[in-house]
Short mmCIF file of C-alpha atoms in Angstrom, two decimals:
data_model
loop_
_atom_site.label_atom_id
_atom_site.label_comp_id
_atom_site.label_asym_id
_atom_site.label_seq_id
_atom_site.Cartn_x
_atom_site.Cartn_y
_atom_site.Cartn_z
CA UNK J 1491 226.87 65.11 165.03
CA UNK J 1492 226.08 68.05 167.35
CA UNK J 1493 224.73 66.92 170.93
CA UNK J 1494 221.83 69.50 170.51
CA UNK J 1495 220.81 68.21 167.11
CA UNK J 1496 220.74 64.58 168.44
CA UNK J 1497 218.85 65.96 171.80
CA UNK J 1498 215.97 67.69 169.60
CA UNK J 1499 215.88 64.84 166.80
CA UNK J 1500 215.10 62.20 170.08
CA UNK J 1501 212.31 64.60 171.33
CA UNK J 1502 210.83 64.99 167.96
CA UNK J 1503 210.74 61.36 167.74
CA UNK J 1504 209.33 60.93 171.29
CA UNK J 1505 206.59 63.31 170.75
CA UNK J 1506 205.91 61.58 167.59
CA UNK J 1507 205.67 58.22 169.40
CA UNK J 1508 203.49 59.61 172.29
CA UNK J 1509 201.12 61.27 169.54
CA UNK J 1510 201.01 58.05 167.55
CA UNK J 1511 200.16 55.78 170.83
CA UNK J 1512 197.54 58.60 172.09
CA UNK J 1513 195.61 59.00 168.96
CA UNK J 1514 192.18 57.74 169.07
CA UNK J 1515 190.22 56.47 165.99
CA UNK J 1516 186.94 57.66 164.90
CA UNK J 1517 184.01 55.34 165.40
CA UNK J 1518 180.47 55.76 164.19
CA UNK J 1519 178.15 52.66 164.69
CA UNK J 1520 174.90 52.62 163.77
CA UNK J 1521 172.99 51.18 167.06
CA UNK J 1522 169.30 51.51 165.95
CA UNK J 1523 167.05 52.67 163.24
CA UNK J 1524 167.64 55.85 164.24
CA UNK J 1525 170.85 56.20 166.37
CA UNK J 1526 174.66 56.42 166.12
CA UNK J 1527 177.27 55.99 168.66
CA UNK J 1528 179.84 58.10 167.77
CA UNK J 1529 183.39 58.29 169.62
CA UNK J 1530 185.92 60.89 168.12
CA UNK J 1531 188.93 62.76 168.95
CA UNK J 1532 188.42 66.70 169.59
CA UNK J 1533 191.04 69.45 169.77
CA UNK J 1534 191.02 72.82 171.51
CA UNK J 1535 189.21 75.05 169.59
CA UNK J 1536 186.55 74.68 166.98
CA UNK J 1537 185.88 71.18 165.76
CA UNK J 1538 183.11 70.19 163.01
CA UNK J 1539 180.84 67.60 164.39
CA UNK J 1540 177.81 65.60 162.89
CA UNK J 1541 174.72 66.47 164.60
CA UNK J 1542 176.14 67.70 167.63
CA UNK J 1543 173.62 70.28 168.77
CA UNK J 1544 173.83 70.15 172.54
CA UNK J 1545 176.47 68.80 175.39
CA UNK J 1546 173.28 66.68 176.35
CA UNK J 1547 174.10 64.26 173.52
CA UNK J 1548 177.50 63.25 175.83
CA UNK J 1549 177.71 59.62 176.77
CA UNK J 1550 181.23 59.22 177.61
CA UNK J 1551 184.96 60.00 176.98
CA UNK J 1552 187.08 62.57 178.57
CA UNK J 1553 185.32 65.67 177.15
CA UNK J 1554 182.29 66.59 179.15
CA UNK J 1555 179.62 69.07 179.18
CA UNK J 1556 181.81 71.72 181.12
CA UNK J 1557 184.30 71.51 178.14
CA UNK J 1558 181.70 72.61 175.48
CA UNK J 1559 181.85 76.52 175.35
CA UNK J 1560 179.85 77.13 172.36
CA UNK J 1561 177.92 75.22 169.49
CA UNK J 1562 176.80 76.69 166.24
CA UNK J 1563 174.58 75.79 163.37
CA UNK J 1564 175.03 77.26 160.11
CA UNK J 1565 171.11 77.94 158.57
CA UNK J 1566 171.37 77.53 155.01
CA UNK J 1567 167.82 78.94 154.75
CA UNK J 1568 169.11 82.42 156.24
CA UNK J 1569 172.64 82.15 155.49
CA UNK J 1570 173.66 82.86 158.89
CA UNK J 1571 175.43 80.91 161.66
CA UNK J 1572 173.10 80.61 164.63
CA UNK J 1573 174.17 79.46 168.49
CA UNK J 1574 172.48 76.29 169.67
CA UNK J 1575 174.41 76.23 173.08
CA UNK J 1576 174.27 77.87 175.13
CA UNK J 1577 171.11 79.81 175.03
CA UNK J 1578 169.91 78.74 171.57
CA UNK J 1579 169.12 81.34 169.15
CA UNK J 1580 167.63 78.30 166.62
CA UNK J 1581 165.36 75.26 166.95
CA UNK J 1582 167.76 72.40 166.34
CA UNK J 1583 165.67 69.33 167.16
CA UNK J 1584 163.96 69.40 163.66
CA UNK J 1585 164.60 66.65 161.11
CA UNK J 1586 166.64 68.61 158.86
CA UNK J 1587 169.27 70.55 160.85
CA UNK J 1588 169.78 67.13 162.49
CA UNK J 1589 171.47 65.96 159.40
CA UNK J 1590 173.81 69.02 159.64
CA UNK J 1591 177.29 69.21 160.99
CA UNK J 1592 177.75 71.62 163.99
CA UNK J 1593 180.70 73.87 164.93
CA UNK J 1594 181.77 72.93 168.58
CA UNK J 1595 184.20 74.92 170.69
CA UNK J 1596 186.14 72.72 173.14
CA UNK J 1597 188.59 74.11 175.73
CA UNK J 1598 190.76 70.82 175.89
CA UNK J 1599 191.63 68.21 173.51
CA UNK J 1600 190.53 64.65 174.05
CA UNK J 1601 187.97 62.11 173.23
CA UNK J 1602 184.07 62.63 173.12
CA UNK J 1603 181.42 60.17 173.02
CA UNK J 1604 177.87 61.26 172.07
CA UNK J 1605 174.60 59.71 170.73
CA UNK J 1606 173.42 60.93 167.21
CA UNK J 1607 169.79 60.59 166.30
CA UNK J 1608 168.83 60.82 162.75
CA UNK J 1609 165.90 59.18 161.19
CA UNK J 1610 167.26 58.96 157.64
CA UNK J 1611 170.16 60.77 156.69
CA UNK J 1612 169.28 61.28 153.12
CA UNK J 1613 165.23 61.43 153.55
CA UNK J 1614 165.59 64.40 155.29
CA UNK J 1615 168.90 65.93 153.77
CA UNK J 1616 167.44 68.70 151.89
CA UNK J 1617 170.16 71.27 150.44
CA UNK J 1618 169.35 74.96 149.72
CA UNK J 1619 170.96 77.17 147.27
CA UNK J 1620 174.36 78.26 148.59
CA UNK J 1621 176.21 76.61 151.20
CA UNK J 1622 175.17 73.73 153.46
CA UNK J 1623 176.99 71.88 156.27
CA UNK J 1624 176.52 68.30 155.76
CA UNK J 1625 176.81 65.63 158.56
CA UNK J 1626 179.13 62.46 157.27
CA UNK J 1627 177.66 58.97 158.56
CA UNK J 1628 178.22 55.61 157.76
CA UNK J 1629 175.94 55.43 154.89
CA UNK J 1630 178.79 57.84 152.81
CA UNK J 1631 181.51 55.55 153.28
CA UNK J 1632 183.43 53.98 150.25
CA UNK J 1633 181.13 56.43 148.30
CA UNK J 1634 182.17 59.43 146.10
CA UNK J 1635 180.17 62.77 145.87
CA UNK J 1636 178.64 61.68 142.36
CA UNK J 1637 177.40 58.57 144.49
CA UNK J 1638 175.09 60.88 146.90
CA UNK J 1639 174.40 63.94 145.07
CA UNK J 1640 170.80 62.55 144.28
CA UNK J 1641 169.24 65.53 142.19
CA UNK J 1642 171.81 68.14 143.40
CA UNK J 1643 173.97 70.34 141.31
CA UNK J 1644 177.18 70.49 143.48
CA UNK J 1645 179.38 73.51 142.66
CA UNK J 1646 182.02 73.02 145.32
CA UNK J 1647 182.60 70.69 148.42
CA UNK J 1648 185.01 71.05 151.38
CA UNK J 1649 186.00 69.16 154.37
CA UNK J 1650 187.54 70.49 157.53
CA UNK J 1651 190.91 69.25 158.55
CA UNK J 1652 191.15 69.66 162.00
CA UNK J 1653 194.26 70.24 164.00
CA UNK J 1654 197.16 71.09 163.42
CA UNK J 1655 196.14 71.92 159.85
CA UNK J 1656 192.76 73.62 160.66
CA UNK J 1657 191.97 74.58 157.14
CA UNK J 1658 189.42 73.51 154.42
CA UNK J 1659 190.33 70.74 152.20
CA UNK J 1660 189.05 70.83 148.73
CA UNK J 1661 186.81 67.58 148.45
CA UNK J 1662 185.38 68.15 144.92
CA UNK J 1663 187.97 66.07 143.11
CA UNK J 1664 186.12 62.92 143.50
CA UNK J 1665 187.86 61.00 146.66
CA UNK J 1666 186.13 58.21 148.68
CA UNK J 1667 184.42 58.96 151.70
CA UNK J 1668 186.50 57.04 154.46
CA UNK J 1669 185.56 55.59 157.79
CA UNK J 1670 187.99 58.07 159.36
CA UNK J 1671 185.46 60.69 158.23
CA UNK J 1672 182.66 59.68 160.23
CA UNK J 1673 181.19 61.98 162.90
CA UNK J 1674 182.79 65.20 161.13
CA UNK J 1675 181.28 67.30 158.26
CA UNK J 1676 181.22 68.54 154.57
CA UNK J 1677 180.26 71.76 153.15
CA UNK J 1678 178.56 71.84 150.27
CA UNK J 1679 177.64 74.55 147.56
CA UNK J 1680 174.65 73.50 145.71
CA UNK J 1681 173.13 75.67 142.72
CA UNK J 1682 169.49 75.43 144.05
CA UNK J 1683 167.30 73.56 146.56
CA UNK J 1684 167.82 69.51 145.99
CA UNK J 1685 168.04 66.37 147.89
CA UNK J 1686 170.81 64.13 148.56
CA UNK J 1687 170.32 60.34 147.69
CA UNK J 1688 171.99 57.27 147.06
CA UNK J 1689 169.50 56.52 144.10
CA UNK J 1690 167.69 58.17 141.57
CA UNK J 1691 165.12 60.78 143.03
CA UNK J 1692 161.52 60.62 141.42
CA UNK J 1693 160.30 63.80 140.53
CA UNK J 1694 156.68 65.12 140.92
CA UNK J 1695 154.42 64.21 138.17
CA UNK J 1696 153.81 66.82 135.22
CA UNK J 1697 151.82 69.62 135.94
CA UNK J 1698 148.03 69.15 135.02
CA UNK J 1699 147.07 70.20 131.31
CA UNK J 1700 145.54 73.52 130.62
CA UNK J 1701 142.31 72.06 129.42
CA UNK J 1702 139.38 74.42 128.16
#
């Protein structure tokens, strides 16, 4: 066999082994009624992270605040991106926005550890007509979209496949949520305002009759 081919194959195998050894699994652990501790690998460029609205949430890892160059939220009410860091353009610390996934730009690859606060992922997870960015938490694991839809009519759903793919993956074909997806995000297109839930939604009582 050609020596150059052998050398190339050896280098590819070595890179594969190094990549396998250094790959860090995603962990997302509920540490209180309101808080999750997240450890997740990120890659140079844009990453979609659950509830990561500010570098102030960082608790460890080899990614620090200095490596965070920009954070954006998608405001599903205005249908526009709004920066939350630096120089926030939107109030991010409300209950509904913290159920969202945020675009986070980092200047190097590594692992980020952070605390994510969310009182109740389903109680506050209101979807608006059109596209919505939804944080994926342990409450989703082992479930399908249909199991969390509540009273929502979901038209489309996509998962962001980070480096090296960097592309949207269709999530509407009924796969299960896996623990390896924790701390990331999903985009869902809803036909109208609704609420995610793992159970049935109790609608408001009927209107008062038009009595004489």
